[in-house]
Coordinates of C-alpha atoms and ligand atoms in Angstrom, one line a residue:
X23 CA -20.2 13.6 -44.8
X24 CA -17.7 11.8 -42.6
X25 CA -18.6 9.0 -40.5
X26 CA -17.5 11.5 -37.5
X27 CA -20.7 13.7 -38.8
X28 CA -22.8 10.8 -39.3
X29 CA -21.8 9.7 -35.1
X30 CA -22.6 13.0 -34.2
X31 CA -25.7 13.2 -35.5
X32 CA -26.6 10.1 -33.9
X33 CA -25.8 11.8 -30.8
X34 CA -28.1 14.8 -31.5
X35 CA -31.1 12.4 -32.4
X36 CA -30.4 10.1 -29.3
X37 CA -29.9 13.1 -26.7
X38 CA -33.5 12.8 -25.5
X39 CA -33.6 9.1 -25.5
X40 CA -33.4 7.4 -21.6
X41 CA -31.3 4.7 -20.7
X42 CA -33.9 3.4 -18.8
X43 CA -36.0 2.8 -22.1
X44 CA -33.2 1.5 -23.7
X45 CA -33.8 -1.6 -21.0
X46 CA -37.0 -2.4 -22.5
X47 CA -35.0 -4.4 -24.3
X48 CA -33.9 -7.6 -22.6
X49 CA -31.6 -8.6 -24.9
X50 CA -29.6 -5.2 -24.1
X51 CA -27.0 -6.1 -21.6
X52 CA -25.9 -9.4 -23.4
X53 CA -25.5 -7.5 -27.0
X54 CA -23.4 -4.5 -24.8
X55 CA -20.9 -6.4 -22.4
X56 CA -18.3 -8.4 -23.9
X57 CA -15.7 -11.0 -22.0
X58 CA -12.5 -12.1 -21.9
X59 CA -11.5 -14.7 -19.9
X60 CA -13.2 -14.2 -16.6
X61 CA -13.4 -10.3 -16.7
X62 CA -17.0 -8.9 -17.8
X63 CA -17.4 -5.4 -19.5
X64 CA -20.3 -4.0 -19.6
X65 CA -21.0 -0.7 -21.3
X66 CA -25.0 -1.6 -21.8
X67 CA -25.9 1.3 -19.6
X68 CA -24.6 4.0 -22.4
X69 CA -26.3 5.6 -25.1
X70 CA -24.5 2.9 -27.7
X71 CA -27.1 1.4 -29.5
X72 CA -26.2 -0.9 -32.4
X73 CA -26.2 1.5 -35.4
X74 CA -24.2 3.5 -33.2
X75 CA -21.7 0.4 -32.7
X76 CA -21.6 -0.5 -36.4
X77 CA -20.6 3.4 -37.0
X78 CA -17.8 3.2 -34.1
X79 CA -16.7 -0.2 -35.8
X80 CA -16.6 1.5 -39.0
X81 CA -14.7 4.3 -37.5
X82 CA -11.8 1.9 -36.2
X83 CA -11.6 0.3 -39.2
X84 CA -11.3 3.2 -41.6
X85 CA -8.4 4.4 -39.2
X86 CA -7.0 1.0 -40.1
X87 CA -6.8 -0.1 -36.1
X88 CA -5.7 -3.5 -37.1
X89 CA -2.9 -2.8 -39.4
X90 CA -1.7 -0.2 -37.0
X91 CA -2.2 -3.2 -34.2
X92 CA 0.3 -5.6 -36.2
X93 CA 2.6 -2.7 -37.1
X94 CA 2.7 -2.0 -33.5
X95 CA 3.3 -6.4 -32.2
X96 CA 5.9 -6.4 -35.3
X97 CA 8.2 -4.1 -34.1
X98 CA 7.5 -1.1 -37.0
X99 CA 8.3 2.6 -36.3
X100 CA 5.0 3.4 -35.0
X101 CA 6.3 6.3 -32.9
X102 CA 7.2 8.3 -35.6
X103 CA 8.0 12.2 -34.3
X104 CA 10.5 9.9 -32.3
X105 CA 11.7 7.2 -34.8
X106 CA 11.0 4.2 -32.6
X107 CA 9.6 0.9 -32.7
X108 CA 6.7 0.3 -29.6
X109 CA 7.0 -2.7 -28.2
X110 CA 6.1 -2.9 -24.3
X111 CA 4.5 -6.2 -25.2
X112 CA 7.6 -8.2 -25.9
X113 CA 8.5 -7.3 -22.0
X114 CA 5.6 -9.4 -21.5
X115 CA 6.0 -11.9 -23.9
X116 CA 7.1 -15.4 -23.4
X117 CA 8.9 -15.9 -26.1
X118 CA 10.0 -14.6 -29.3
X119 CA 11.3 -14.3 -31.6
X120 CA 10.0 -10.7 -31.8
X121 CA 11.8 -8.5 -34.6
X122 CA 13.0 -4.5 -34.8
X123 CA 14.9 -3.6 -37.3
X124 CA 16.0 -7.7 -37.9
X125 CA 17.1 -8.4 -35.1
X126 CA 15.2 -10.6 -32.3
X127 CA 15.1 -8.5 -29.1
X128 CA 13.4 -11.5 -26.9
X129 CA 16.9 -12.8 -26.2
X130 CA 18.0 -9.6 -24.5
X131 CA 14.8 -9.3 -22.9
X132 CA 14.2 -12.8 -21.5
X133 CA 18.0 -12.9 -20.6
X134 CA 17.5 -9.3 -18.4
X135 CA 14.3 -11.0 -17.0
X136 CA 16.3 -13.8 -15.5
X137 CA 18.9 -11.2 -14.0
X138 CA 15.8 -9.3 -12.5
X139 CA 14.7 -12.6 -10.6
X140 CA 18.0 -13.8 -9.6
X141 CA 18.5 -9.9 -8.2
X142 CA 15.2 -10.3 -6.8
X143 CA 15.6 -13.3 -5.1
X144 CA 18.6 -12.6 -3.7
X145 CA 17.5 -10.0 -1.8
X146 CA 14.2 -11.4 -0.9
X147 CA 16.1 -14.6 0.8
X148 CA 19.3 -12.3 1.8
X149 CA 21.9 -13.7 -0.4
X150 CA 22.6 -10.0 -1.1
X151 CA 22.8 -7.8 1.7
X152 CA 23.4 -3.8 2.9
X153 CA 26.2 -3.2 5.3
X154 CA 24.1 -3.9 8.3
X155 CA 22.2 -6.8 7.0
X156 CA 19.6 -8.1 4.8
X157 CA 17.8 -5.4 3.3
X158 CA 14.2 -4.6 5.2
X159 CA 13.8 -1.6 2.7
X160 CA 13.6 -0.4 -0.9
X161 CA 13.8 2.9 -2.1
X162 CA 12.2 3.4 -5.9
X163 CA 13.7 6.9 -7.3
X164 CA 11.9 7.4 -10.0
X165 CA 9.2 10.1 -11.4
X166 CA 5.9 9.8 -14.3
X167 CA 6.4 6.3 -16.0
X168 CA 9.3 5.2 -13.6
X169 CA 7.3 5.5 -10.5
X170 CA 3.1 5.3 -11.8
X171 CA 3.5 2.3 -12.7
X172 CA 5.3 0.3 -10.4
X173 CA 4.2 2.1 -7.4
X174 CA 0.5 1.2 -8.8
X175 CA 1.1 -2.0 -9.2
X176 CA 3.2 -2.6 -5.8
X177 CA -0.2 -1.2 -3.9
X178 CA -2.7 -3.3 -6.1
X179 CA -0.5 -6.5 -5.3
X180 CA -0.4 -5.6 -1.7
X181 CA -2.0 -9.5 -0.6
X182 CA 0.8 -11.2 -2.5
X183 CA 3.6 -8.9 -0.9
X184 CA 6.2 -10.7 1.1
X185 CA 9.5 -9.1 0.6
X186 CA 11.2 -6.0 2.2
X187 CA 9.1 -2.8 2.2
X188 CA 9.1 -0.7 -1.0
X189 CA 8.9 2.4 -1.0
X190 CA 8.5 5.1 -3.9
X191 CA 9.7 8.8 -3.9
X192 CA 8.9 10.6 -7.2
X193 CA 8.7 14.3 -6.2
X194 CA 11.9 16.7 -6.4
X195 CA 10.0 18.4 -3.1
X196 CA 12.4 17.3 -0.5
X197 CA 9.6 16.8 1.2
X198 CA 8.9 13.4 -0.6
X199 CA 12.6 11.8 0.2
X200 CA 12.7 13.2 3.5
X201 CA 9.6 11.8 4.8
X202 CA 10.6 8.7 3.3
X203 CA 14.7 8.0 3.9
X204 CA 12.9 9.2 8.1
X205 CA 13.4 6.5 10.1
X206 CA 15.0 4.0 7.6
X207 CA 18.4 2.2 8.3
X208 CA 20.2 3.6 5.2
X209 CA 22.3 0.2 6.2
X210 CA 19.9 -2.1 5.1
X211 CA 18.3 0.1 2.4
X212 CA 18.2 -0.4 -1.2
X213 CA 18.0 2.6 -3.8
X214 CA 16.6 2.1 -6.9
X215 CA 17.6 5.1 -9.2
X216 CA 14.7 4.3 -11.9
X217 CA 14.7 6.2 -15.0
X218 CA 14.7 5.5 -18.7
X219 CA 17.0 8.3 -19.9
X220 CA 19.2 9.2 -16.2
X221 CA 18.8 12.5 -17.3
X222 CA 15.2 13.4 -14.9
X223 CA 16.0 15.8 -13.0
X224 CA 14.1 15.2 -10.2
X225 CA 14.7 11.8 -10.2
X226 CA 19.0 12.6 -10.3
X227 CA 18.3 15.3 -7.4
X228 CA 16.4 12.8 -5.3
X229 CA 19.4 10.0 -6.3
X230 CA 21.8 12.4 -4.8
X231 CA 20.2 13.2 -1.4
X232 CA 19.6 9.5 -0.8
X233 CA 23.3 8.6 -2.1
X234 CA 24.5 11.3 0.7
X235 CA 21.8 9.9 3.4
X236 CA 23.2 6.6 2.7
X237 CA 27.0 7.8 2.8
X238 CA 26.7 8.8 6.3
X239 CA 26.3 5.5 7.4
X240 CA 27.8 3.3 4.7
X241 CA 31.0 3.0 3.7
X242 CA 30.5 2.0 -0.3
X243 CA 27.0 3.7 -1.0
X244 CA 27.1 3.0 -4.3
X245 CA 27.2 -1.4 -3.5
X246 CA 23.4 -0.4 -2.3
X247 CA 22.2 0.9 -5.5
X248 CA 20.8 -0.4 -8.5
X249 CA 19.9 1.2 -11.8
X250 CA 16.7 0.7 -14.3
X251 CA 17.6 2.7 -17.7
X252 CA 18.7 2.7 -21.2
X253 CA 21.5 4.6 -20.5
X254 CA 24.3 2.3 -19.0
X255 CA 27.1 5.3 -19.5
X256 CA 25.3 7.2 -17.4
X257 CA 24.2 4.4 -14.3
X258 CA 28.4 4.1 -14.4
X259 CA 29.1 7.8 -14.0
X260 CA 26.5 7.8 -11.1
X261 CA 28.5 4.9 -9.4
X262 CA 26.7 1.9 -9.8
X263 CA 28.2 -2.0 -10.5
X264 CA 26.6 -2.8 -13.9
X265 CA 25.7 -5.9 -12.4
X266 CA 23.3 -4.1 -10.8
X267 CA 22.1 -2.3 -13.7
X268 CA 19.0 -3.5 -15.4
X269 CA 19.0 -1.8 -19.0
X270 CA 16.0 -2.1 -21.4
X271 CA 15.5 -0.7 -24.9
X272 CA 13.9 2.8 -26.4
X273 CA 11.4 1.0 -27.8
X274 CA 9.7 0.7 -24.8
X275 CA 7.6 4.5 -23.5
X276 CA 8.0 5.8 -20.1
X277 CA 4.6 5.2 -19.4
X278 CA 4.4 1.9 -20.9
X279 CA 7.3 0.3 -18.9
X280 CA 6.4 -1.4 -15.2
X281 CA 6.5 -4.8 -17.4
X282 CA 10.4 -5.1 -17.2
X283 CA 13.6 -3.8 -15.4
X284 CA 11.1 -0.7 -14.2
X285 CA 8.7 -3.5 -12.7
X286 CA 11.7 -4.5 -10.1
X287 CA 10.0 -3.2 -7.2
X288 CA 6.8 -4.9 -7.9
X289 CA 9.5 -7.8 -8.2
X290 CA 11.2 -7.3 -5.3
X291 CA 8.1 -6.9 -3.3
X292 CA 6.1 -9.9 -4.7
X293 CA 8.7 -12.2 -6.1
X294 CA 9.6 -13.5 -9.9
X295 CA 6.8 -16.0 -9.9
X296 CA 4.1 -13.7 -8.9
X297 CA 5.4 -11.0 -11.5
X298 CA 5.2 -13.8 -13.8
X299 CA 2.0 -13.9 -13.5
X300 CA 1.7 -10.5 -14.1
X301 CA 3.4 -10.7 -17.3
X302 CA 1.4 -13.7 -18.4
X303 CA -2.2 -11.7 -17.8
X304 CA -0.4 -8.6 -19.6
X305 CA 0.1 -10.9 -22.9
X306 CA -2.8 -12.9 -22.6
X307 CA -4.7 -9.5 -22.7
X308 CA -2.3 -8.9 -25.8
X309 CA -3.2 -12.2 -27.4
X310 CA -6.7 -11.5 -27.1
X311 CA -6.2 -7.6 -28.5
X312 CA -4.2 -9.0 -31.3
X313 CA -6.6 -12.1 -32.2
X314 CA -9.9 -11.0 -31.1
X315 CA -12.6 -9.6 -33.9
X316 CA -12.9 -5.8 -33.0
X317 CA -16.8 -6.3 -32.2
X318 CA -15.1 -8.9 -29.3
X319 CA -12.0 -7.0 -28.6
X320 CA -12.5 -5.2 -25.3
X321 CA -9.7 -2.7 -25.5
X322 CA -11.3 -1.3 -29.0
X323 CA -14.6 -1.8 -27.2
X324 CA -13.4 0.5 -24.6
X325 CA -11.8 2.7 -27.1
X326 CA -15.2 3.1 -29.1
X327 CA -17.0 3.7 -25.6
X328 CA -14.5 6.5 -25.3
X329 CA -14.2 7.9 -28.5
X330 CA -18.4 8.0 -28.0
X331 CA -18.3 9.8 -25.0
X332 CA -15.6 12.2 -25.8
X333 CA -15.1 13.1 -29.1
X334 CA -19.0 12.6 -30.2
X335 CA -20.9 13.4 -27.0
X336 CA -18.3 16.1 -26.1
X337 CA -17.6 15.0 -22.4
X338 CA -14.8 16.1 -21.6
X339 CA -13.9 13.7 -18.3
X340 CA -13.8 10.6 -17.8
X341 CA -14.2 9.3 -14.0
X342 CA -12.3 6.2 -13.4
X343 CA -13.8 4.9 -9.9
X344 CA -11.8 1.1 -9.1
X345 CA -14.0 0.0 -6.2
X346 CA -10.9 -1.4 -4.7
X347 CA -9.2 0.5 -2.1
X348 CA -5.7 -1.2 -4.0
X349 CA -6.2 0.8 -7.0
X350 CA -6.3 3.7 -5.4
X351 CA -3.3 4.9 -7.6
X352 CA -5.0 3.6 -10.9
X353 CA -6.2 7.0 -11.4
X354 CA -2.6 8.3 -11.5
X355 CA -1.4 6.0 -13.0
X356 CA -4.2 6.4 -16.3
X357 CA -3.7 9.7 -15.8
X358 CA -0.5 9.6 -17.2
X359 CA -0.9 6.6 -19.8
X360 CA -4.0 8.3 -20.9
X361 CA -3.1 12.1 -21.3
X362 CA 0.4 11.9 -22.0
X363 CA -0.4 9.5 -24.7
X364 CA -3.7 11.2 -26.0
X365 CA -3.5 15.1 -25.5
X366 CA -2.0 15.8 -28.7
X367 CA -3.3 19.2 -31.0
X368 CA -2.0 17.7 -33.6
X369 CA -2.0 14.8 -36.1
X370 CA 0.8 12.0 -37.0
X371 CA 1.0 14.3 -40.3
X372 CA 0.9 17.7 -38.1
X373 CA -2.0 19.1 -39.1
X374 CA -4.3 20.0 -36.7
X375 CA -7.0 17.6 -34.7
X376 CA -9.7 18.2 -36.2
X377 CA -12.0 16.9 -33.1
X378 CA -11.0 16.7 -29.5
X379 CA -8.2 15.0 -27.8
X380 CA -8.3 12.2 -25.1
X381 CA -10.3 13.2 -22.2
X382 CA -9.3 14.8 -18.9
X383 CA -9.2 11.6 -16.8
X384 CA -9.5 11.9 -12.7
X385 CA -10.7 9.5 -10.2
X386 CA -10.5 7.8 -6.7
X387 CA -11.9 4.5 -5.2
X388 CA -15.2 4.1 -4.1
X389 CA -16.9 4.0 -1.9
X390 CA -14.7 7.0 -0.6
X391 CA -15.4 9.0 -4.0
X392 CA -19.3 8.9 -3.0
X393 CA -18.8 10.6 -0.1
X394 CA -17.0 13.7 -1.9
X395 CA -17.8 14.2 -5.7
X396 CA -20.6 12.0 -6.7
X397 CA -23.0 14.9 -5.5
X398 CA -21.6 16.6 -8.9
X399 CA -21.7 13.5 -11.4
X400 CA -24.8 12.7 -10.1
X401 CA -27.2 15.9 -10.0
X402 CA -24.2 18.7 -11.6
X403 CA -24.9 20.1 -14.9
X404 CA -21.5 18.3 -16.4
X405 CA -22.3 14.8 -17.6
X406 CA -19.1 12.7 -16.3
X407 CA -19.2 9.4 -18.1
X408 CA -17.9 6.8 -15.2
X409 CA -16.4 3.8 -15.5
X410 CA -16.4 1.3 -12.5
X411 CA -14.3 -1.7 -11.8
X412 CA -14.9 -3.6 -9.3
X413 CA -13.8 -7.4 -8.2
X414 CA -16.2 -10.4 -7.9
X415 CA -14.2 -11.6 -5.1
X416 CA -11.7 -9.7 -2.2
X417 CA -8.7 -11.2 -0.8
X418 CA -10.0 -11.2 3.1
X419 CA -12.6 -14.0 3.1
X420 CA -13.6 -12.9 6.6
X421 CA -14.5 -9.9 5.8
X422 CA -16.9 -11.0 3.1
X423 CA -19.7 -8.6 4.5
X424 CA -17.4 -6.0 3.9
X425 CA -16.9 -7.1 0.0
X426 CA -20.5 -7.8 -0.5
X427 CA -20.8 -3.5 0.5
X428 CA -19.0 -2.9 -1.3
X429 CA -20.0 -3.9 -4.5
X430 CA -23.6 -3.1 -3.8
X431 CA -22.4 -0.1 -3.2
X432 CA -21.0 0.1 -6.5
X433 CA -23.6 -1.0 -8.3
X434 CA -26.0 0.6 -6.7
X435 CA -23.8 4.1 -8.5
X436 CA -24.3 2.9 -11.6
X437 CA -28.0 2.1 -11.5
X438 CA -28.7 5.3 -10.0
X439 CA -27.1 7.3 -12.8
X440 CA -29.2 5.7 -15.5
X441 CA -32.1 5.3 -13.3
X442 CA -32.2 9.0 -11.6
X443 CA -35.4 9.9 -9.7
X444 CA -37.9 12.1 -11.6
X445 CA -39.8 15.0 -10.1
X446 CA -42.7 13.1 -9.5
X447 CA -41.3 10.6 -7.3
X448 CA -39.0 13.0 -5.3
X449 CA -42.3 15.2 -4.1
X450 CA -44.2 11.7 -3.1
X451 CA -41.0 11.3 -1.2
X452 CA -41.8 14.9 0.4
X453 CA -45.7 14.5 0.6
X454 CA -44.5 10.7 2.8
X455 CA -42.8 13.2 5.2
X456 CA -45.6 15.5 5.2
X457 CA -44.6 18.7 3.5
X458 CA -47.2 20.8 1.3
X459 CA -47.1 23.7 -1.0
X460 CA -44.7 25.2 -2.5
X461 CA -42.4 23.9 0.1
X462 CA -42.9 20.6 -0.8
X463 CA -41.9 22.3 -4.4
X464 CA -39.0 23.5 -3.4
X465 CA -37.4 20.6 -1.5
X466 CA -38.7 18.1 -4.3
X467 CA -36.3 19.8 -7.0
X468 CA -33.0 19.7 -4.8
X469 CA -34.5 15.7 -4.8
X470 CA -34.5 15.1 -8.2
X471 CA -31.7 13.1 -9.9
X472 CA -31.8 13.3 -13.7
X473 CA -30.6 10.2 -14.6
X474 CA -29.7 9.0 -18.0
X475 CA -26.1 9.3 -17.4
X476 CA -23.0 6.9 -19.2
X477 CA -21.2 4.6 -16.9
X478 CA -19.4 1.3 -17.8
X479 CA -18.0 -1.6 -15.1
X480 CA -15.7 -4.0 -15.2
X481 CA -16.1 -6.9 -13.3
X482 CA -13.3 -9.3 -12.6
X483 CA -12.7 -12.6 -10.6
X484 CA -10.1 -11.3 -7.8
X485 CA -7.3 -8.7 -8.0
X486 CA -3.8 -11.1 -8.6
X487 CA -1.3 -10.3 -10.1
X488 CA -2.3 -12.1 -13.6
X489 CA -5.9 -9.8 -13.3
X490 CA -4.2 -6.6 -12.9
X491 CA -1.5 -7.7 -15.7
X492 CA -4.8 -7.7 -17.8
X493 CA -6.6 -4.9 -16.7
X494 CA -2.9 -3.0 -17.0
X495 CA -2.6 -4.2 -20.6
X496 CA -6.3 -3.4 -21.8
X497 CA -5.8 0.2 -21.0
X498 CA -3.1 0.5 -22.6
X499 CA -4.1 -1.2 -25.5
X500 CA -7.5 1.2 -25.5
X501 CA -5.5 4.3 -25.4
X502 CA -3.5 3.0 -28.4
X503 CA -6.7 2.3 -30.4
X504 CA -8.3 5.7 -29.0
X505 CA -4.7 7.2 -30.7
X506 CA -4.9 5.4 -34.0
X507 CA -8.6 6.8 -34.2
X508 CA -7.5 10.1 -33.7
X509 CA -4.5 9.8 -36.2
X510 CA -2.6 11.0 -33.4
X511 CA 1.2 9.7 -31.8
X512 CA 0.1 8.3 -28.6
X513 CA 3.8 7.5 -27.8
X514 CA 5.6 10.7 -27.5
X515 CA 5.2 13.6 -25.3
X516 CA 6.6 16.7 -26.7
X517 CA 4.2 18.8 -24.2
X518 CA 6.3 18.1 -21.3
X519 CA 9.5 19.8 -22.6
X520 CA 8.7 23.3 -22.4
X521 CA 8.2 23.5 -19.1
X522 CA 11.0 21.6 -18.4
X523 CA 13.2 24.3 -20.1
X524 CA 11.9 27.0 -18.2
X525 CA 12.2 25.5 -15.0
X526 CA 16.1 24.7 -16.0
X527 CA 16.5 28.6 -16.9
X528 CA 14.8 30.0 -14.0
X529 CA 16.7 28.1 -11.7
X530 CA 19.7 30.6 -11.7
X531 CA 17.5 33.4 -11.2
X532 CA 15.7 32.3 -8.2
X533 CA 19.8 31.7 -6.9
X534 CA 20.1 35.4 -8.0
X535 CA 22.6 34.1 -10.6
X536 CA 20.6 35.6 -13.4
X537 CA 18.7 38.7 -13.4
X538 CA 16.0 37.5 -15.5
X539 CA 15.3 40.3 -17.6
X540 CA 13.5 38.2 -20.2
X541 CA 10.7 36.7 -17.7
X542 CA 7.3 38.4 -17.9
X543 CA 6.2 40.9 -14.8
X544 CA 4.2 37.8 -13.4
X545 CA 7.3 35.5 -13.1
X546 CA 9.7 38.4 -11.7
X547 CA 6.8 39.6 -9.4
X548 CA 6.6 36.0 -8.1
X549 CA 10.5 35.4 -8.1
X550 CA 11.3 38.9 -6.0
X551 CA 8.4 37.4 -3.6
X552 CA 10.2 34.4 -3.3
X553 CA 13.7 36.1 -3.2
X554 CA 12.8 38.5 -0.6
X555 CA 12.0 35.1 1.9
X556 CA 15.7 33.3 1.3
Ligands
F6P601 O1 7.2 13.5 -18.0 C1 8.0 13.2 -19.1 C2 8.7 11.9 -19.0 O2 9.5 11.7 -20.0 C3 7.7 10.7 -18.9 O3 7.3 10.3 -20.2 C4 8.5 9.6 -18.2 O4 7.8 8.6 -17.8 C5 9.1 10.5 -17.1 O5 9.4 11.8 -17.7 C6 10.4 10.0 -16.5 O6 11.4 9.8 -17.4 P1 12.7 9.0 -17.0 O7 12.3 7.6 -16.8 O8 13.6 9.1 -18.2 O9 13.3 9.6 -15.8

């Protein structure tokens, strides 16, 4: 029997066993959180007991997690359907030297890190400047990994912003850039064409509308553009000074990128030193992954809690609820690192998963998430497992009262889904307001709360920028343990193509170019629908 049978079964004798019992033993929340530094993780109120643990351990290592951890720091060819090294961490790193294929790549990347911040500065103190002045805006054009990310981050880091506005446009719905370039001064804008590969379509359709807003008003466009890619032929085609051009290597994912040229935004809006300090809680956390015994490491810990939940209890969600209005776009942002690195069919080998892949992840930030889907994690007949993250301390210190809310508030989630309220005490609830018979019943049941439901929280000092460099880097790090588990390639996304095709083919025929005699009776009826209104 496999050690995935043996988990399973674990779950199947556990099902009936509460949370709440679980409790009876005091030692239970300091042999289920782990630290790191100051952040606190605390997956005590799940259904991980320590047999379960020592299986999920056992699990990680037999995948060989911490040879595939060094393969991945050393620079080997871990994404192997795309023949490329993954190393996001050297972005982050200090110093080298860090290897691929012999040669050290920290000298390229510490040397376009000091490019970034002289750029950065420049612009922040107006030693570069549009046509009309110092630059009060930034445009990021960029889409998935080249816009998550940063645009994330630049919210999250919101206390520590004090350069020119930045603003992010991702969607090829000329909505997006319209609403955005409205009301700017295209002479004292900055466009940021971000994308690895300058090939994105919607992130080259949105370059062009904002290169022809800004050519209205500007006489040399292209002096107000910079570029963030890997492709430096094609940031000269487009017309931008390679001075201005902040290349990185293949080696580092889409997804996995905010932590160099792709981060300039976030540098732009908070300036080098802060992103520093980004970077330096983005390696610590990697220090700590690297180092760390995998019963300390919290992002295997998370991993295993995942893994638990998804592949061996079967939930298929995961709720991420930040109780911090500044992560708002965390969700999104996991959404991406998560199932673009994890919803694979198929293993490194190509055979087929033989359990499920990563979970569907969704979320928002309490406490506005309580007001509109908590109804359903908390009494719906899907179990969600949640995980909350909250901070110890906000950044408004005279709005403590609010703070204090909110993490009761969050809290307060967390001990009601393990606590519930059994039928008992909902109809003494209905007897105190003086209902009878089967009334009281009735109303009693749409009371009850079953409880006994998964959460984790993370706790953390205050949101800066060296917090959220960790909190960044431990996700990512949990999704590549979760993908080494699974035997899967978390770093390339083959499922995005297809649709990519069609939409390039269909484009002609919704011109009329092309008859599109191949296309199903559901794509023609809906192309004559839309033909017959332009
Ligand atoms: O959606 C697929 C994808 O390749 C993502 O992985 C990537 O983050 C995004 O498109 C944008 O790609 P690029 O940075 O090359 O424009």
């Amino acid at each position: 029997m496999s050690l995935w049978d043996d988990l399973k079964m674990q779950h199947a004798a556990k099902s009936g066993r509460s949370l709440a019992e679980m409790f009876e033993n005091e030692q239970r929340f300091a042999d289920f959180s782990a630290g790191f530094g100051d952040m606190l993780f605390d997956y005590s109120k799940t259904h991980i007991g320590p047999d379960t643990l020592s299986l999920l351990l056992e699990l990680a290592r037999n995948a060989e997690v911490e040879a595939r951890r060094e393969a991945m720091f050393t620079g080997a060819e871990i994404n192997e359907t795309e023949g490329r090294a993954v190393l996001h961490t050297a972005l982050r790193a200090p110093e080298g030297p860090i290897h691929v294929d012999g040669e050290d790549v920290m000298e390229e990347v510490l040397a376009t890190r000091k490019r970034m911040a002289k750029f950065a500065r420049a612009v922040r103190e107006g030693d570069v400047e549009g046509q009309g002045g110092s630059y009060t805006d930034v445009v990021n054009i960029g889409i998935g990994g080249s816009d998550l990310g940063p645009a994330m981050a630049t919210l999250a880091l919101a206390p520590y912003h004090d350069g020119p506005r930045v603003h992010y446009v991702s969607n090829v719905d000329g909505a997006h850039i319209h609403d955005t370039l409205k009301g700017l001064d295209p002479t004292r804008t900055l466009v940021i064409v971000a994308s690895k590969t300058f090939t994105t379509i919607e992130t080259m359709t949105n370059a062009q509308t904002a290169r022809d807003w800004m050519a209205e008003k500007v006489d040399e466009p292209g002096a107000q553009f910079a570029a963030l890619s890997t492709a430096a032929d094609l940031t000269a085609q487009f017309g931008i000074d390679p001075d201005r051009v902040f290349g990185f290597a293949d080696w580092v994912g889409g997804r996995y990128s905010l932590w160099g040229p792709i981060g300039l935004g976030i540098m732009l809006a908070v300036g080098p030193e802060d992103f520093d300090d980004f970077l330096a809680g983005g390696h610590a956390m990697d220090t700590h992954f690297r180092e760390a015994d995998l019963a300390d490491n919290l992002p295997v810990l998370l991993a295993l809690v995942g893994i638990w939940h998804n592949q061996i209890c079967g939930y298929a969600t995961r709720a991420v609820l930040p109780y911090d209005q500044r992560l708002s776009r965390l969700p999104a942002y996991l959404q991406q690192l998560e199932m673009e690195s994890n919803g694979k069919r198929v293993t490194m080998e190509g055979d087929d998963l033989e359990v499920n892949s990563g979970p569907v992840v969704w979320g928002e930030p309490g406490t506005n998430g309580q007001h509109a889907f908590y109804q359903l994690i908390h009494q719906g007949t899907r179990v969600v497992p949640c995980e909350f993250m909250i901070a110890a301390e906000g950044h408004e210190p005279d709005l403590a009262h609010h703070h204090r809310l909110l993490v009761a508030n969050c809290l307060a989630q967390s001990e009601a889904l393990m606590r519930g309220r059994a039928l008992e005490e909902a109809r003494a609830l209905m007897e105190a307001k003086g209902l009878k018979g089967h009334e009281l019943d009735r109303q009693a049941r749409h009371r009850v709360f079953p409880g006994n439901r998964p959460s984790t929280t993370l706790i953390y000092p205050k949101l800066t920028p060296h917090v959220l460099g960790q909190i960044i880097a431990l996700y990512e790090h949990r999704v590549f343990v979760e993908g080494v588990i699974l035997g899967i390639n978390s770093f390339d996304q083959w499922g995005v193509e297809l649709g990519k095709e069609l939409a390039k083919s269909l484009e002609p025929v919704l011109r009329g170019e092309d008859p599109g005699t191949g296309k199903d009776a559901s794509t023609r009826g809906l192309v004559a629908y839309y033909r017959s209104r332009n």
